[in-house]
Amino acid sequence: MGQRHRLMMSALDFRHALSAATFLMEDVDWKGGRSTQEGRRRLKCYETSMVVSYARPFSTARGMAAPFSWKQLGREYAMSTEEKSLHEMLIDARNRIYAHSDGDRSDITASIWRSNFGHGRTFDFLSVEGGEMLLFEEAHVQAIHTFLWKVRHHIDEAVQHHPAPRDALPVRLIDI
């Protein structure tokens, strides 16, 4: 398993991140519409997937080649200042929020739900709520989506032009 395999894995991770960003753009009512707790949780899952999938290529994988590097995309690939900022924001979100549970970034609340059974008998249930607030605003998601389209294009090109031999790969005939 070498550098081409790692590049292909990274391509899939970036595609998953792009899909999650697309789902967010399609499904979030950015104008402040109300949604159910389950709906907000689904959107949070998209955001989590976007961040974790994006960051995965940059971490060390056991038994694999070195982590993904922008240099693998060739000299023609360059990141703008805004894209570097998005990259740092996504990696920071992965490290502080999505891969770990840092208490200073939590929107969790707790309350007691008390049921009165009469005759002085009650039942208390500790309800834990929250965790469904999106970290990124609409403008960020749109910028991330645009950035990921660019990355996808360049990484797909890098995979196609990687010099590793293709002799052992299966050939599938497709109709166009």
PDB file of C-alpha atoms in Angstrom:
ATOM      1  CA  MET A   1       0.000   0.000   0.000  1.00  0.00           C
ATOM      2  CA  GLY A   2       1.715   3.095  -1.154  1.00  0.00           C
ATOM      3  CA  GLN A   3       1.308   6.726  -1.922  1.00  0.00           C
ATOM      4  CA  ARG A   4      -1.193   6.173  -4.784  1.00  0.00           C
ATOM      5  CA  HIS A   5      -3.472   4.177  -2.500  1.00  0.00           C
ATOM      6  CA  ARG A   6      -3.305   6.925   0.123  1.00  0.00           C
ATOM      7  CA  LEU A   7      -4.075   9.489  -2.591  1.00  0.00           C
ATOM      8  CA  MET A   8      -7.111   7.456  -3.686  1.00  0.00           C
ATOM      9  CA  MET A   9      -8.318   7.165  -0.074  1.00  0.00           C
ATOM     10  CA  SER A  10      -7.932  10.928   0.296  1.00  0.00           C
ATOM     11  CA  ALA A  11      -9.933  11.469  -2.896  1.00  0.00           C
ATOM     12  CA  LEU A  12     -12.817   9.471  -1.409  1.00  0.00           C
ATOM     13  CA  ASP A  13     -12.618  11.340   1.890  1.00  0.00           C
ATOM     14  CA  PHE A  14     -12.760  14.693   0.101  1.00  0.00           C
ATOM     15  CA  ARG A  15     -15.738  13.467  -1.968  1.00  0.00           C
ATOM     16  CA  HIS A  16     -17.566  12.491   1.231  1.00  0.00           C
ATOM     17  CA  ALA A  17     -16.826  15.904   2.727  1.00  0.00           C
ATOM     18  CA  LEU A  18     -18.128  17.556  -0.460  1.00  0.00           C
ATOM     19  CA  SER A  19     -21.313  15.473  -0.353  1.00  0.00           C
ATOM     20  CA  ALA A  20     -21.915  16.413   3.279  1.00  0.00           C
ATOM     21  CA  ALA A  21     -21.404  20.111   2.430  1.00  0.00           C
ATOM     22  CA  THR A  22     -23.868  19.704  -0.457  1.00  0.00           C
ATOM     23  CA  PHE A  23     -26.439  18.105   1.857  1.00  0.00           C
ATOM     24  CA  LEU A  24     -26.042  20.993   4.304  1.00  0.00           C
ATOM     25  CA  MET A  25     -26.540  23.558   1.560  1.00  0.00           C
ATOM     26  CA  GLU A  26     -29.633  21.724   0.306  1.00  0.00           C
ATOM     27  CA  ASP A  27     -31.259  20.911   3.636  1.00  0.00           C
ATOM     28  CA  VAL A  28     -30.547  23.762   6.058  1.00  0.00           C
ATOM     29  CA  ASP A  29     -33.157  26.507   6.185  1.00  0.00           C
ATOM     30  CA  TRP A  30     -30.609  29.298   6.635  1.00  0.00           C
ATOM     31  CA  LYS A  31     -33.355  31.912   6.910  1.00  0.00           C
ATOM     32  CA  GLY A  32     -34.198  30.760  10.415  1.00  0.00           C
ATOM     33  CA  GLY A  33     -36.995  28.311   9.772  1.00  0.00           C
ATOM     34  CA  ARG A  34     -37.907  26.005  12.586  1.00  0.00           C
ATOM     35  CA  SER A  35     -36.974  22.365  12.491  1.00  0.00           C
ATOM     36  CA  THR A  36     -37.455  19.435  14.793  1.00  0.00           C
ATOM     37  CA  GLN A  37     -34.764  18.235  17.160  1.00  0.00           C
ATOM     38  CA  GLU A  38     -34.349  15.168  14.953  1.00  0.00           C
ATOM     39  CA  GLY A  39     -33.966  17.405  11.886  1.00  0.00           C
ATOM     40  CA  ARG A  40     -31.287  19.487  13.597  1.00  0.00           C
ATOM     41  CA  ARG A  41     -29.519  16.298  14.661  1.00  0.00           C
ATOM     42  CA  ARG A  42     -29.480  15.084  11.036  1.00  0.00           C
ATOM     43  CA  LEU A  43     -27.918  18.382   9.938  1.00  0.00           C
ATOM     44  CA  LYS A  44     -25.324  18.097  12.720  1.00  0.00           C
ATOM     45  CA  CYS A  45     -24.474  14.631  11.390  1.00  0.00           C
ATOM     46  CA  TYR A  46     -23.846  16.169   7.950  1.00  0.00           C
ATOM     47  CA  GLU A  47     -21.625  18.832   9.473  1.00  0.00           C
ATOM     48  CA  THR A  48     -19.725  16.233  11.510  1.00  0.00           C
ATOM     49  CA  SER A  49     -19.220  14.092   8.421  1.00  0.00           C
ATOM     50  CA  MET A  50     -18.032  17.110   6.431  1.00  0.00           C
ATOM     51  CA  VAL A  51     -15.403  18.016   9.026  1.00  0.00           C
ATOM     52  CA  VAL A  52     -14.190  14.506   9.867  1.00  0.00           C
ATOM     53  CA  SER A  53     -14.056  13.379   6.227  1.00  0.00           C
ATOM     54  CA  TYR A  54     -12.146  16.515   5.263  1.00  0.00           C
ATOM     55  CA  ALA A  55      -9.594  16.123   8.056  1.00  0.00           C
ATOM     56  CA  ARG A  56      -9.048  12.354   7.720  1.00  0.00           C
ATOM     57  CA  PRO A  57      -6.449  12.547   4.887  1.00  0.00           C
ATOM     58  CA  PHE A  58      -4.239  14.795   7.010  1.00  0.00           C
ATOM     59  CA  SER A  59      -3.854  12.285   9.832  1.00  0.00           C
ATOM     60  CA  THR A  60      -1.553   9.284  10.001  1.00  0.00           C
ATOM     61  CA  ALA A  61      -3.129   5.980   9.027  1.00  0.00           C
ATOM     62  CA  ARG A  62      -1.736   2.744  10.423  1.00  0.00           C
ATOM     63  CA  GLY A  63       0.184   0.777   7.836  1.00  0.00           C
ATOM     64  CA  MET A  64      -0.264   3.410   5.154  1.00  0.00           C
ATOM     65  CA  ALA A  65       1.883   5.934   3.391  1.00  0.00           C
ATOM     66  CA  ALA A  66       2.407   9.351   4.938  1.00  0.00           C
ATOM     67  CA  PRO A  67      -0.601  11.649   5.383  1.00  0.00           C
ATOM     68  CA  PHE A  68      -1.936  13.571   2.397  1.00  0.00           C
ATOM     69  CA  SER A  69       0.040  16.650   1.431  1.00  0.00           C
ATOM     70  CA  TRP A  70      -1.053  19.481  -0.852  1.00  0.00           C
ATOM     71  CA  LYS A  71       2.226  18.946  -2.730  1.00  0.00           C
ATOM     72  CA  GLN A  72       0.731  15.721  -4.108  1.00  0.00           C
ATOM     73  CA  LEU A  73      -1.583  17.843  -6.252  1.00  0.00           C
ATOM     74  CA  GLY A  74       1.314  19.288  -8.211  1.00  0.00           C
ATOM     75  CA  ARG A  75       2.784  22.716  -8.694  1.00  0.00           C
ATOM     76  CA  GLU A  76      -0.292  24.120 -10.426  1.00  0.00           C
ATOM     77  CA  TYR A  77      -2.352  23.705  -7.243  1.00  0.00           C
ATOM     78  CA  ALA A  78      -2.252  26.719  -4.968  1.00  0.00           C
ATOM     79  CA  MET A  79      -4.449  27.642  -2.027  1.00  0.00           C
ATOM     80  CA  SER A  80      -5.757  31.149  -1.599  1.00  0.00           C
ATOM     81  CA  THR A  81      -5.568  32.887   1.759  1.00  0.00           C
ATOM     82  CA  GLU A  82      -9.291  32.235   2.219  1.00  0.00           C
ATOM     83  CA  GLU A  83      -8.824  28.528   1.431  1.00  0.00           C
ATOM     84  CA  LYS A  84      -5.953  28.262   3.914  1.00  0.00           C
ATOM     85  CA  SER A  85      -8.224  29.823   6.510  1.00  0.00           C
ATOM     86  CA  LEU A  86     -11.008  27.332   5.700  1.00  0.00           C
ATOM     87  CA  HIS A  87      -8.519  24.459   5.946  1.00  0.00           C
ATOM     88  CA  GLU A  88      -7.334  25.637   9.366  1.00  0.00           C
ATOM     89  CA  MET A  89     -10.925  26.155  10.525  1.00  0.00           C
ATOM     90  CA  LEU A  90     -11.916  22.631   9.457  1.00  0.00           C
ATOM     91  CA  ILE A  91      -8.859  21.008  11.059  1.00  0.00           C
ATOM     92  CA  ASP A  92      -9.397  22.999  14.258  1.00  0.00           C
ATOM     93  CA  ALA A  93     -13.080  21.994  14.324  1.00  0.00           C
ATOM     94  CA  ARG A  94     -12.086  18.366  13.902  1.00  0.00           C
ATOM     95  CA  ASN A  95      -9.504  18.531  16.678  1.00  0.00           C
ATOM     96  CA  ARG A  96     -11.492  20.543  19.225  1.00  0.00           C
ATOM     97  CA  ILE A  97     -15.109  19.608  18.567  1.00  0.00           C
ATOM     98  CA  TYR A  98     -15.758  16.638  16.318  1.00  0.00           C
ATOM     99  CA  ALA A  99     -12.994  14.196  17.253  1.00  0.00           C
ATOM    100  CA  HIS A 100     -12.982  15.171  20.921  1.00  0.00           C
ATOM    101  CA  SER A 101     -15.482  16.677  23.326  1.00  0.00           C
ATOM    102  CA  ASP A 102     -14.041  19.939  24.576  1.00  0.00           C
ATOM    103  CA  GLY A 103     -16.249  21.357  27.298  1.00  0.00           C
ATOM    104  CA  ASP A 104     -15.704  24.989  26.305  1.00  0.00           C
ATOM    105  CA  ARG A 105     -17.393  24.343  22.922  1.00  0.00           C
ATOM    106  CA  SER A 106     -20.441  22.501  24.210  1.00  0.00           C
ATOM    107  CA  ASP A 107     -24.041  23.658  23.833  1.00  0.00           C
ATOM    108  CA  ILE A 108     -25.360  20.918  26.100  1.00  0.00           C
ATOM    109  CA  THR A 109     -27.898  21.738  28.766  1.00  0.00           C
ATOM    110  CA  ALA A 110     -29.438  19.604  31.453  1.00  0.00           C
ATOM    111  CA  SER A 111     -32.743  19.874  33.239  1.00  0.00           C
ATOM    112  CA  ILE A 112     -34.915  17.757  35.493  1.00  0.00           C
ATOM    113  CA  TRP A 113     -38.144  16.449  34.047  1.00  0.00           C
ATOM    114  CA  ARG A 114     -40.350  15.801  37.055  1.00  0.00           C
ATOM    115  CA  SER A 115     -43.481  13.715  36.961  1.00  0.00           C
ATOM    116  CA  ASN A 116     -45.884  14.124  39.840  1.00  0.00           C
ATOM    117  CA  PHE A 117     -47.673  10.882  40.682  1.00  0.00           C
ATOM    118  CA  GLY A 118     -49.705  12.432  43.463  1.00  0.00           C
ATOM    119  CA  HIS A 119     -49.659  11.685  47.164  1.00  0.00           C
ATOM    120  CA  GLY A 120     -46.161  13.202  47.424  1.00  0.00           C
ATOM    121  CA  ARG A 121     -44.635  10.765  44.938  1.00  0.00           C
ATOM    122  CA  THR A 122     -42.548  12.080  42.080  1.00  0.00           C
ATOM    123  CA  PHE A 123     -40.172  10.737  39.485  1.00  0.00           C
ATOM    124  CA  ASP A 124     -37.210  12.796  38.290  1.00  0.00           C
ATOM    125  CA  PHE A 125     -35.511  12.234  34.954  1.00  0.00           C
ATOM    126  CA  LEU A 126     -32.263  14.038  34.132  1.00  0.00           C
ATOM    127  CA  SER A 127     -32.743  15.256  30.560  1.00  0.00           C
ATOM    128  CA  VAL A 128     -29.627  16.059  28.527  1.00  0.00           C
ATOM    129  CA  GLU A 129     -30.299  18.219  25.495  1.00  0.00           C
ATOM    130  CA  GLY A 130     -28.381  20.187  22.924  1.00  0.00           C
ATOM    131  CA  GLY A 131     -25.500  19.343  20.663  1.00  0.00           C
ATOM    132  CA  GLU A 132     -27.498  20.080  17.522  1.00  0.00           C
ATOM    133  CA  MET A 133     -26.349  23.639  16.860  1.00  0.00           C
ATOM    134  CA  LEU A 134     -24.349  23.944  13.665  1.00  0.00           C
ATOM    135  CA  LEU A 135     -20.857  25.334  14.004  1.00  0.00           C
ATOM    136  CA  PHE A 136     -20.657  26.770  10.500  1.00  0.00           C
ATOM    137  CA  GLU A 137     -22.841  29.502   9.075  1.00  0.00           C
ATOM    138  CA  GLU A 138     -24.219  29.535   5.545  1.00  0.00           C
ATOM    139  CA  ALA A 139     -21.354  31.606   4.109  1.00  0.00           C
ATOM    140  CA  HIS A 140     -18.799  29.199   5.574  1.00  0.00           C
ATOM    141  CA  VAL A 141     -20.573  26.132   4.199  1.00  0.00           C
ATOM    142  CA  GLN A 142     -20.804  27.739   0.759  1.00  0.00           C
ATOM    143  CA  ALA A 143     -17.094  28.629   0.840  1.00  0.00           C
ATOM    144  CA  ILE A 144     -16.187  25.115   2.042  1.00  0.00           C
ATOM    145  CA  HIS A 145     -18.322  23.623  -0.728  1.00  0.00           C
ATOM    146  CA  THR A 146     -16.563  25.715  -3.388  1.00  0.00           C
ATOM    147  CA  PHE A 147     -13.162  24.860  -1.908  1.00  0.00           C
ATOM    148  CA  LEU A 148     -13.983  21.130  -1.864  1.00  0.00           C
ATOM    149  CA  TRP A 149     -15.048  21.207  -5.535  1.00  0.00           C
ATOM    150  CA  LYS A 150     -11.627  22.651  -6.358  1.00  0.00           C
ATOM    151  CA  VAL A 151      -9.846  20.051  -4.224  1.00  0.00           C
ATOM    152  CA  ARG A 152     -11.898  17.249  -5.774  1.00  0.00           C
ATOM    153  CA  HIS A 153     -10.948  18.344  -9.287  1.00  0.00           C
ATOM    154  CA  HIS A 154      -7.249  18.532  -8.458  1.00  0.00           C
ATOM    155  CA  ILE A 155      -7.052  15.292  -6.488  1.00  0.00           C
ATOM    156  CA  ASP A 156      -8.911  13.392  -9.210  1.00  0.00           C
ATOM    157  CA  GLU A 157      -6.329  14.714 -11.688  1.00  0.00           C
ATOM    158  CA  ALA A 158      -3.504  13.658  -9.369  1.00  0.00           C
ATOM    159  CA  VAL A 159      -4.953  10.139  -9.063  1.00  0.00           C
ATOM    160  CA  GLN A 160      -5.289   9.840 -12.857  1.00  0.00           C
ATOM    161  CA  HIS A 161      -1.715  10.992 -13.460  1.00  0.00           C
ATOM    162  CA  HIS A 162      -0.010   9.144 -10.592  1.00  0.00           C
ATOM    163  CA  PRO A 163       2.978   7.224 -11.978  1.00  0.00           C
ATOM    164  CA  ALA A 164       2.341   3.957 -10.098  1.00  0.00           C
ATOM    165  CA  PRO A 165       1.814   0.956 -12.402  1.00  0.00           C
ATOM    166  CA  ARG A 166      -1.760   0.014 -13.255  1.00  0.00           C
ATOM    167  CA  ASP A 167      -1.084  -3.504 -14.556  1.00  0.00           C
ATOM    168  CA  ALA A 168      -2.599  -5.309 -11.571  1.00  0.00           C
ATOM    169  CA  LEU A 169      -5.808  -3.245 -11.503  1.00  0.00           C
ATOM    170  CA  PRO A 170      -8.986  -4.883 -12.800  1.00  0.00           C
ATOM    171  CA  VAL A 171     -10.424  -3.492 -16.035  1.00  0.00           C
ATOM    172  CA  ARG A 172     -14.167  -2.867 -16.246  1.00  0.00           C
ATOM    173  CA  LEU A 173     -15.819  -2.102 -19.564  1.00  0.00           C
ATOM    174  CA  ILE A 174     -18.421   0.643 -19.365  1.00  0.00           C
ATOM    175  CA  ASP A 175     -20.860   2.017 -21.925  1.00  0.00           C
ATOM    176  CA  ILE A 176     -20.656   5.722 -22.537  1.00  0.00           C
TER     177      ILE A 176
END
